Amino acid sequence: MSTSAPSQTRKKITTRTFRQKAAKGDRLTMLTAYDYATALAVDRAGIDSILVGDSLGMVMLGYENTLPVTMEDMLHHCKAVARGAKYALLIGDMPFMSYQASVEEAVRNAGRFLKEAGMDAVKLEGGRDRAEAVRAIVGSGIPVQGHLGLTPQSVHQLGGFRAQAKEAAAAIRLLEDARILEEAGCFSLVLESIPARLGQLVSEQLDIPTIGIGAGPDCDGQVLVTHDILGLFDRFTPKFVKRYADLHAEMDRAISSYREEVESGVFPAQEHTVEMPDDDWEALKQWLNGNSD
Ligand code: KIV
C-alpha cells in the first residue's frame, strides 16, 4: 500500500489559505481529533483542517448523542489537539446550548475556544435562526464554520440521525439557510447527510467552501469522524462512512496478548527489567543479614 507524505514546505493553514485552496479547485480534507496523539497523526498526514467535534461526546465519552457535551469538555479536548497539531486549521465545535440562548453568550463562548484552547475558528449548527449569532461572533474577529443538513444537536427535533432535505421544500430551505450563513460571514459550511445532487447545488451556489459528510463527491472538501474511519466506534457506522482500518480488532489482539503474557509469565522479559549492580546487591543482602532477628 502506498501513502503520500505531505510536502516538506508546509505552512500553517489559515481560513484564508483554506478558502484559497478551494478557489483553486483543490479538494479540502478535514478529520476530527480529540486528543494529542490523534491530532499529531492527522496533522502529520497533511490533512488541511482538524475539527474538534462535539462528536467526542459519543466516540470518546460514550454518551448516546452530543447533547450532554459541555464547554469544559470541549475546551479540555481542544487544548490537547492544539498541543499536537502544528499545521492544520483548528476548528472547535460549539456544544449544545453554548450559543443558542443569547448572542452575548455565543460570542463569549466562541472567544474561549480561541483565547483558552488554541483554536483558529469555531463551528456551530443551524441556519437562519443562528445568523445573528454568526454575525456577532464574526464581528468579534472569530471565524465561523456553519453546519446544515443533519445537525446532531437537533436530533430530537429531527426524529433521529436521519438524512435531511430529500424533499424539494426542505432542500429550498437548506439552500436559503446556506446563503444566509454565507451572508452572515461564515468562512465555510459543513453539509451533513443530504442528497449528493443538493450538496453539489449548494457548493455551486456559494462562494465559501462546502465540506461534505454524506453530501456527495461534489462538495469542496470532505470530513469524517476519525474514530469511524479507523474502526474505533462500535455502536453504529453511518452509510456515508468508509472504514480505512479496524483498530478495535487490533486493540483486542494487543490487549489479549498482554493479558496472556502476564498470566503465563512471558512478560516482563529480561529486556523489560532494570538491573542492579552485583556489589550493591551484595551490600543489600549483608545489610539484611545484619538487621534480621
Ligand atoms: O461533531 C462532529 O464531529 C461534526 C462532524 C461530523 C462534522 O460535527
mmCIF file of C-alpha atoms in Angstrom, residues 8-292:
data_model
loop_
_atom_site.group_PDB
_atom_site.id
_atom_site.type_symbol
_atom_site.label_atom_id
_atom_site.label_comp_id
_atom_site.label_asym_id
_atom_site.label_seq_id
_atom_site.Cartn_x
_atom_site.Cartn_y
_atom_site.Cartn_z
ATOM 1 C CA GLN A 8 8.191 19.340 3.442
ATOM 2 C CA THR A 9 7.493 23.035 2.960
ATOM 3 C CA ARG A 10 4.195 23.041 4.779
ATOM 4 C CA LYS A 11 2.779 26.228 6.158
ATOM 5 C CA LYS A 12 0.106 26.637 8.797
ATOM 6 C CA ILE A 13 -3.343 26.583 7.156
ATOM 7 C CA THR A 14 -5.424 29.659 7.887
ATOM 8 C CA THR A 15 -9.051 30.339 6.995
ATOM 9 C CA ARG A 16 -7.648 32.416 4.124
ATOM 10 C CA THR A 17 -5.444 29.680 2.665
ATOM 11 C CA PHE A 18 -8.262 27.181 3.286
ATOM 12 C CA ARG A 19 -10.549 29.251 1.067
ATOM 13 C CA GLN A 20 -7.785 29.859 -1.488
ATOM 14 C CA LYS A 21 -7.166 26.132 -1.858
ATOM 15 C CA ALA A 22 -10.854 25.548 -2.620
ATOM 16 C CA ALA A 23 -10.938 28.520 -5.010
ATOM 17 C CA LYS A 24 -8.097 26.883 -6.992
ATOM 18 C CA GLY A 25 -10.275 23.796 -7.343
ATOM 19 C CA ASP A 26 -8.225 21.632 -4.946
ATOM 20 C CA ARG A 27 -10.288 19.409 -2.655
ATOM 21 C CA LEU A 28 -10.113 20.182 1.068
ATOM 22 C CA THR A 29 -9.524 17.452 3.647
ATOM 23 C CA MET A 30 -10.828 17.559 7.197
ATOM 24 C CA LEU A 31 -10.976 14.976 10.016
ATOM 25 C CA THR A 32 -11.910 15.079 13.660
ATOM 26 C CA ALA A 33 -9.436 14.685 16.531
ATOM 27 C CA TYR A 34 -9.988 14.957 20.258
ATOM 28 C CA ASP A 35 -6.581 14.189 21.770
ATOM 29 C CA TYR A 36 -2.866 14.902 21.358
ATOM 30 C CA ALA A 37 -1.852 11.593 19.732
ATOM 31 C CA THR A 38 -4.589 11.640 17.104
ATOM 32 C CA ALA A 39 -4.014 15.320 16.346
ATOM 33 C CA LEU A 40 -0.339 14.562 15.758
ATOM 34 C CA ALA A 41 -1.195 11.706 13.348
ATOM 35 C CA VAL A 42 -3.834 13.694 11.446
ATOM 36 C CA ASP A 43 -1.548 16.712 11.179
ATOM 37 C CA ARG A 44 1.424 14.614 10.026
ATOM 38 C CA ALA A 45 -0.749 13.046 7.318
ATOM 39 C CA GLY A 46 -1.237 16.508 5.816
ATOM 40 C CA ILE A 47 -4.957 16.933 6.487
ATOM 41 C CA ASP A 48 -5.983 20.573 5.920
ATOM 42 C CA SER A 49 -8.239 21.015 8.922
ATOM 43 C CA ILE A 50 -8.894 19.305 12.248
ATOM 44 C CA LEU A 51 -12.351 19.592 13.735
ATOM 45 C CA VAL A 52 -12.562 19.032 17.471
ATOM 46 C CA GLY A 53 -16.153 17.923 17.020
ATOM 47 C CA ASP A 54 -18.726 17.589 19.751
ATOM 48 C CA SER A 55 -18.998 14.037 18.350
ATOM 49 C CA LEU A 56 -16.417 13.448 21.084
ATOM 50 C CA GLY A 57 -19.417 13.098 23.386
ATOM 51 C CA MET A 58 -20.310 9.866 21.604
ATOM 52 C CA VAL A 59 -16.989 8.414 20.463
ATOM 53 C CA MET A 60 -14.802 9.461 23.421
ATOM 54 C CA LEU A 61 -17.213 9.854 26.319
ATOM 55 C CA GLY A 62 -19.800 7.208 25.429
ATOM 56 C CA TYR A 63 -22.940 9.392 25.506
ATOM 57 C CA GLU A 64 -25.966 8.426 23.379
ATOM 58 C CA ASN A 65 -25.788 11.734 21.492
ATOM 59 C CA THR A 66 -23.894 15.041 21.579
ATOM 60 C CA LEU A 67 -26.320 16.939 23.816
ATOM 61 C CA PRO A 68 -24.593 16.406 27.194
ATOM 62 C CA VAL A 69 -21.241 17.802 25.963
ATOM 63 C CA THR A 70 -20.172 20.913 27.895
ATOM 64 C CA MET A 71 -17.930 23.874 27.125
ATOM 65 C CA GLU A 72 -15.432 22.473 29.655
ATOM 66 C CA ASP A 73 -15.375 19.096 27.820
ATOM 67 C CA MET A 74 -14.742 20.883 24.530
ATOM 68 C CA LEU A 75 -12.006 23.186 25.833
ATOM 69 C CA HIS A 76 -10.216 20.280 27.540
ATOM 70 C CA HIS A 77 -10.030 18.292 24.270
ATOM 71 C CA CYS A 78 -9.290 21.360 22.107
ATOM 72 C CA LYS A 79 -6.239 22.159 24.256
ATOM 73 C CA ALA A 80 -4.880 18.622 23.771
ATOM 74 C CA VAL A 81 -5.400 18.831 19.993
ATOM 75 C CA ALA A 82 -3.737 22.253 19.810
ATOM 76 C CA ARG A 83 -0.659 20.771 21.505
ATOM 77 C CA GLY A 84 -0.452 18.036 18.838
ATOM 78 C CA ALA A 85 -1.218 19.864 15.565
ATOM 79 C CA LYS A 86 1.132 22.438 14.037
ATOM 80 C CA TYR A 87 -0.227 22.983 10.541
ATOM 81 C CA ALA A 88 -3.910 22.119 10.245
ATOM 82 C CA LEU A 89 -6.618 24.736 10.575
ATOM 83 C CA LEU A 90 -8.087 24.008 14.022
ATOM 84 C CA ILE A 91 -11.852 24.301 14.416
ATOM 85 C CA GLY A 92 -13.603 23.939 17.777
ATOM 86 C CA ASP A 93 -17.209 22.768 17.735
ATOM 87 C CA MET A 94 -19.539 24.842 19.919
ATOM 88 C CA PRO A 95 -21.533 22.438 22.132
ATOM 89 C CA PHE A 96 -25.308 22.364 22.565
ATOM 90 C CA MET A 97 -26.642 25.426 24.430
ATOM 91 C CA SER A 98 -23.335 27.325 24.307
ATOM 92 C CA TYR A 99 -24.619 29.636 21.537
ATOM 93 C CA GLN A 100 -28.408 29.256 21.365
ATOM 94 C CA ALA A 101 -29.600 31.131 24.486
ATOM 95 C CA SER A 102 -28.219 34.574 23.642
ATOM 96 C CA VAL A 103 -25.903 36.270 21.182
ATOM 97 C CA GLU A 104 -23.757 37.594 24.064
ATOM 98 C CA GLU A 105 -23.236 34.095 25.417
ATOM 99 C CA ALA A 106 -22.453 32.832 21.914
ATOM 100 C CA VAL A 107 -19.727 35.451 21.452
ATOM 101 C CA ARG A 108 -18.261 34.856 24.923
ATOM 102 C CA ASN A 109 -18.143 31.078 24.450
ATOM 103 C CA ALA A 110 -16.755 31.331 20.906
ATOM 104 C CA GLY A 111 -13.996 33.556 22.271
ATOM 105 C CA ARG A 112 -12.985 30.907 24.810
ATOM 106 C CA PHE A 113 -12.122 28.453 22.004
ATOM 107 C CA LEU A 114 -9.502 30.873 20.648
ATOM 108 C CA LYS A 115 -8.374 32.536 23.863
ATOM 109 C CA GLU A 116 -8.095 29.467 26.122
ATOM 110 C CA ALA A 117 -7.897 26.448 23.828
ATOM 111 C CA GLY A 118 -5.714 27.395 20.838
ATOM 112 C CA MET A 119 -8.392 27.005 18.155
ATOM 113 C CA ASP A 120 -8.347 29.081 14.943
ATOM 114 C CA ALA A 121 -12.112 29.058 14.354
ATOM 115 C CA VAL A 122 -15.388 27.696 15.696
ATOM 116 C CA LYS A 123 -18.209 25.692 14.138
ATOM 117 C CA LEU A 124 -21.867 25.886 15.070
ATOM 118 C CA GLU A 125 -25.034 24.188 13.841
ATOM 119 C CA GLY A 126 -28.129 25.738 12.320
ATOM 120 C CA GLY A 127 -29.316 28.153 9.649
ATOM 121 C CA ARG A 128 -31.346 31.375 9.733
ATOM 122 C CA ASP A 129 -32.003 31.098 13.483
ATOM 123 C CA ARG A 130 -28.269 31.321 14.130
ATOM 124 C CA ALA A 131 -27.496 34.144 11.655
ATOM 125 C CA GLU A 132 -27.431 36.834 14.346
ATOM 126 C CA ALA A 133 -25.020 34.819 16.492
ATOM 127 C CA VAL A 134 -22.781 34.119 13.477
ATOM 128 C CA ARG A 135 -22.715 37.822 12.594
ATOM 129 C CA ALA A 136 -21.769 38.805 16.154
ATOM 130 C CA ILE A 137 -19.063 36.128 16.503
ATOM 131 C CA VAL A 138 -17.537 37.011 13.127
ATOM 132 C CA GLY A 139 -17.829 40.689 14.116
ATOM 133 C CA SER A 140 -15.632 39.875 17.125
ATOM 134 C CA GLY A 141 -12.896 38.607 14.812
ATOM 135 C CA ILE A 142 -13.636 34.900 15.226
ATOM 136 C CA PRO A 143 -14.016 32.816 12.028
ATOM 137 C CA VAL A 144 -17.160 30.673 11.973
ATOM 138 C CA GLN A 145 -17.898 27.490 10.039
ATOM 139 C CA GLY A 146 -21.610 26.730 9.611
ATOM 140 C CA HIS A 147 -23.239 23.283 9.662
ATOM 141 C CA LEU A 148 -26.502 22.386 7.874
ATOM 142 C CA GLY A 149 -28.427 19.223 6.983
ATOM 143 C CA LEU A 150 -28.253 16.561 9.690
ATOM 144 C CA THR A 151 -27.376 18.729 12.671
ATOM 145 C CA PRO A 152 -26.854 16.236 15.532
ATOM 146 C CA GLN A 153 -27.652 18.772 18.284
ATOM 147 C CA SER A 154 -31.235 18.825 16.903
ATOM 148 C CA VAL A 155 -31.539 15.025 16.981
ATOM 149 C CA HIS A 156 -34.814 15.156 18.927
ATOM 150 C CA GLN A 157 -36.342 17.719 16.581
ATOM 151 C CA LEU A 158 -35.210 15.724 13.525
ATOM 152 C CA GLY A 159 -36.557 12.453 14.946
ATOM 153 C CA GLY A 160 -33.218 10.654 14.906
ATOM 154 C CA PHE A 161 -29.944 10.626 12.980
ATOM 155 C CA ARG A 162 -31.526 10.582 9.501
ATOM 156 C CA ALA A 163 -30.717 12.048 6.089
ATOM 157 C CA GLN A 164 -32.135 15.540 5.528
ATOM 158 C CA ALA A 165 -33.549 17.722 2.749
ATOM 159 C CA LYS A 166 -34.715 14.927 0.465
ATOM 160 C CA GLU A 167 -37.946 16.794 -0.362
ATOM 161 C CA ALA A 168 -37.981 19.973 -2.508
ATOM 162 C CA ALA A 169 -39.333 22.251 0.255
ATOM 163 C CA ALA A 170 -36.653 21.151 2.734
ATOM 164 C CA ALA A 171 -33.962 21.443 0.043
ATOM 165 C CA ILE A 172 -35.070 25.019 -0.770
ATOM 166 C CA ARG A 173 -34.963 25.907 2.923
ATOM 167 C CA LEU A 174 -31.462 24.444 3.233
ATOM 168 C CA LEU A 175 -30.251 26.402 0.202
ATOM 169 C CA GLU A 176 -31.719 29.605 1.667
ATOM 170 C CA ASP A 177 -30.052 28.866 5.018
ATOM 171 C CA ALA A 178 -26.731 28.288 3.260
ATOM 172 C CA ARG A 179 -26.971 31.684 1.562
ATOM 173 C CA ILE A 180 -27.932 33.354 4.843
ATOM 174 C CA LEU A 181 -24.920 31.820 6.631
ATOM 175 C CA GLU A 182 -22.584 32.930 3.849
ATOM 176 C CA GLU A 183 -24.027 36.431 4.004
ATOM 177 C CA ALA A 184 -23.652 36.415 7.824
ATOM 178 C CA GLY A 185 -19.913 35.844 7.390
ATOM 179 C CA CYS A 186 -19.224 32.087 7.656
ATOM 180 C CA PHE A 187 -15.893 31.196 6.026
ATOM 181 C CA SER A 188 -17.048 27.656 5.248
ATOM 182 C CA LEU A 189 -20.053 25.364 5.581
ATOM 183 C CA VAL A 190 -20.379 21.709 6.632
ATOM 184 C CA LEU A 191 -23.176 19.825 4.846
ATOM 185 C CA GLU A 192 -24.148 16.616 6.607
ATOM 186 C CA SER A 193 -26.213 13.729 5.241
ATOM 187 C CA ILE A 194 -28.092 15.373 2.373
ATOM 188 C CA PRO A 195 -28.639 14.178 -1.217
ATOM 189 C CA ALA A 196 -25.479 14.348 -3.327
ATOM 190 C CA ARG A 197 -27.151 16.490 -6.008
ATOM 191 C CA LEU A 198 -28.167 19.026 -3.340
ATOM 192 C CA GLY A 199 -24.604 19.029 -1.986
ATOM 193 C CA GLN A 200 -23.398 19.839 -5.488
ATOM 194 C CA LEU A 201 -26.009 22.576 -5.996
ATOM 195 C CA VAL A 202 -25.220 24.305 -2.689
ATOM 196 C CA SER A 203 -21.495 24.095 -3.452
ATOM 197 C CA GLU A 204 -22.049 25.714 -6.855
ATOM 198 C CA GLN A 205 -24.261 28.444 -5.415
ATOM 199 C CA LEU A 206 -21.902 29.527 -2.626
ATOM 200 C CA ASP A 207 -18.545 31.288 -2.812
ATOM 201 C CA ILE A 208 -17.381 29.837 0.517
ATOM 202 C CA PRO A 209 -16.110 26.229 0.550
ATOM 203 C CA THR A 210 -18.529 23.460 1.471
ATOM 204 C CA ILE A 211 -17.287 20.456 3.426
ATOM 205 C CA GLY A 212 -19.421 17.375 2.956
ATOM 206 C CA ILE A 213 -20.067 14.485 5.296
ATOM 207 C CA GLY A 214 -22.521 12.291 3.458
ATOM 208 C CA ALA A 215 -23.234 15.107 0.993
ATOM 209 C CA GLY A 216 -21.729 13.576 -2.141
ATOM 210 C CA PRO A 217 -18.447 13.975 -4.011
ATOM 211 C CA ASP A 218 -19.012 17.483 -5.352
ATOM 212 C CA CYS A 219 -18.530 19.475 -2.161
ATOM 213 C CA ASP A 220 -15.305 21.485 -1.962
ATOM 214 C CA GLY A 221 -13.981 19.102 0.690
ATOM 215 C CA GLN A 222 -14.827 16.121 2.851
ATOM 216 C CA VAL A 223 -14.882 15.485 6.584
ATOM 217 C CA LEU A 224 -15.365 12.267 8.551
ATOM 218 C CA VAL A 225 -15.145 11.292 12.198
ATOM 219 C CA THR A 226 -11.684 9.762 12.667
ATOM 220 C CA HIS A 227 -12.995 7.095 15.048
ATOM 221 C CA ASP A 228 -15.319 5.946 12.232
ATOM 222 C CA ILE A 229 -12.614 5.645 9.564
ATOM 223 C CA LEU A 230 -10.301 3.821 11.979
ATOM 224 C CA GLY A 231 -12.979 1.389 13.181
ATOM 225 C CA LEU A 232 -12.862 2.694 16.745
ATOM 226 C CA PHE A 233 -16.578 3.376 17.228
ATOM 227 C CA ASP A 234 -18.539 0.186 17.602
ATOM 228 C CA ARG A 235 -22.136 1.355 18.105
ATOM 229 C CA PHE A 236 -23.104 2.133 14.507
ATOM 230 C CA THR A 237 -21.496 3.126 11.207
ATOM 231 C CA PRO A 238 -23.357 5.711 9.111
ATOM 232 C CA LYS A 239 -23.838 4.850 5.417
ATOM 233 C CA PHE A 240 -21.540 7.689 4.363
ATOM 234 C CA VAL A 241 -18.536 6.367 6.328
ATOM 235 C CA LYS A 242 -15.715 4.422 4.714
ATOM 236 C CA ARG A 243 -13.594 2.362 7.105
ATOM 237 C CA TYR A 244 -9.869 2.517 6.391
ATOM 238 C CA ALA A 245 -8.767 0.372 9.351
ATOM 239 C CA ASP A 246 -10.109 -1.905 12.070
ATOM 240 C CA LEU A 247 -8.231 -0.603 15.083
ATOM 241 C CA HIS A 248 -10.705 -2.131 17.533
ATOM 242 C CA ALA A 249 -9.696 -5.584 16.281
ATOM 243 C CA GLU A 250 -6.037 -4.569 16.576
ATOM 244 C CA MET A 251 -6.610 -3.277 20.134
ATOM 245 C CA ASP A 252 -8.396 -6.511 21.091
ATOM 246 C CA ARG A 253 -5.476 -8.515 19.727
ATOM 247 C CA ALA A 254 -2.817 -6.454 21.539
ATOM 248 C CA ILE A 255 -4.670 -6.322 24.867
ATOM 249 C CA SER A 256 -5.422 -10.059 24.840
ATOM 250 C CA SER A 257 -1.755 -10.820 24.067
ATOM 251 C CA TYR A 258 -0.692 -8.666 27.011
ATOM 252 C CA ARG A 259 -3.097 -10.459 29.366
ATOM 253 C CA GLU A 260 -1.937 -13.886 28.168
ATOM 254 C CA GLU A 261 1.764 -12.990 28.514
ATOM 255 C CA VAL A 262 1.339 -11.592 32.031
ATOM 256 C CA GLU A 263 -0.686 -14.615 33.103
ATOM 257 C CA SER A 264 1.862 -17.054 31.626
ATOM 258 C CA GLY A 265 4.922 -15.134 32.905
ATOM 259 C CA VAL A 266 6.277 -14.334 29.411
ATOM 260 C CA PHE A 267 6.062 -10.610 30.167
ATOM 261 C CA PRO A 268 8.075 -8.869 31.518
ATOM 262 C CA ALA A 269 11.163 -10.429 29.902
ATOM 263 C CA GLN A 270 14.840 -9.661 30.588
ATOM 264 C CA GLU A 271 14.837 -6.635 28.270
ATOM 265 C CA HIS A 272 11.976 -5.025 30.194
ATOM 266 C CA THR A 273 13.640 -5.256 33.616
ATOM 267 C CA VAL A 274 16.008 -2.921 35.481
ATOM 268 C CA GLU A 275 19.384 -4.412 36.558
ATOM 269 C CA MET A 276 21.140 -3.769 39.890
ATOM 270 C CA PRO A 277 24.982 -3.944 40.114
ATOM 271 C CA ASP A 278 26.233 -7.119 41.933
ATOM 272 C CA ASP A 279 28.150 -5.051 44.557
ATOM 273 C CA ASP A 280 25.038 -3.198 45.552
ATOM 274 C CA TRP A 281 23.012 -6.386 45.637
ATOM 275 C CA GLU A 282 25.619 -7.991 47.964
ATOM 276 C CA ALA A 283 25.639 -4.898 50.192
ATOM 277 C CA LEU A 284 21.868 -5.040 50.415
ATOM 278 C CA LYS A 285 21.969 -8.754 51.376
ATOM 279 C CA GLN A 286 24.636 -8.114 54.040
ATOM 280 C CA TRP A 287 22.573 -5.280 55.486
ATOM 281 C CA LEU A 288 19.563 -7.574 55.538
ATOM 282 C CA ASN A 289 21.516 -10.334 57.363
ATOM 283 C CA GLY A 290 22.743 -7.828 59.952
ATOM 284 C CA ASN A 291 19.276 -6.479 60.520
ATOM 285 C CA SER A 292 17.243 -9.675 60.609
#
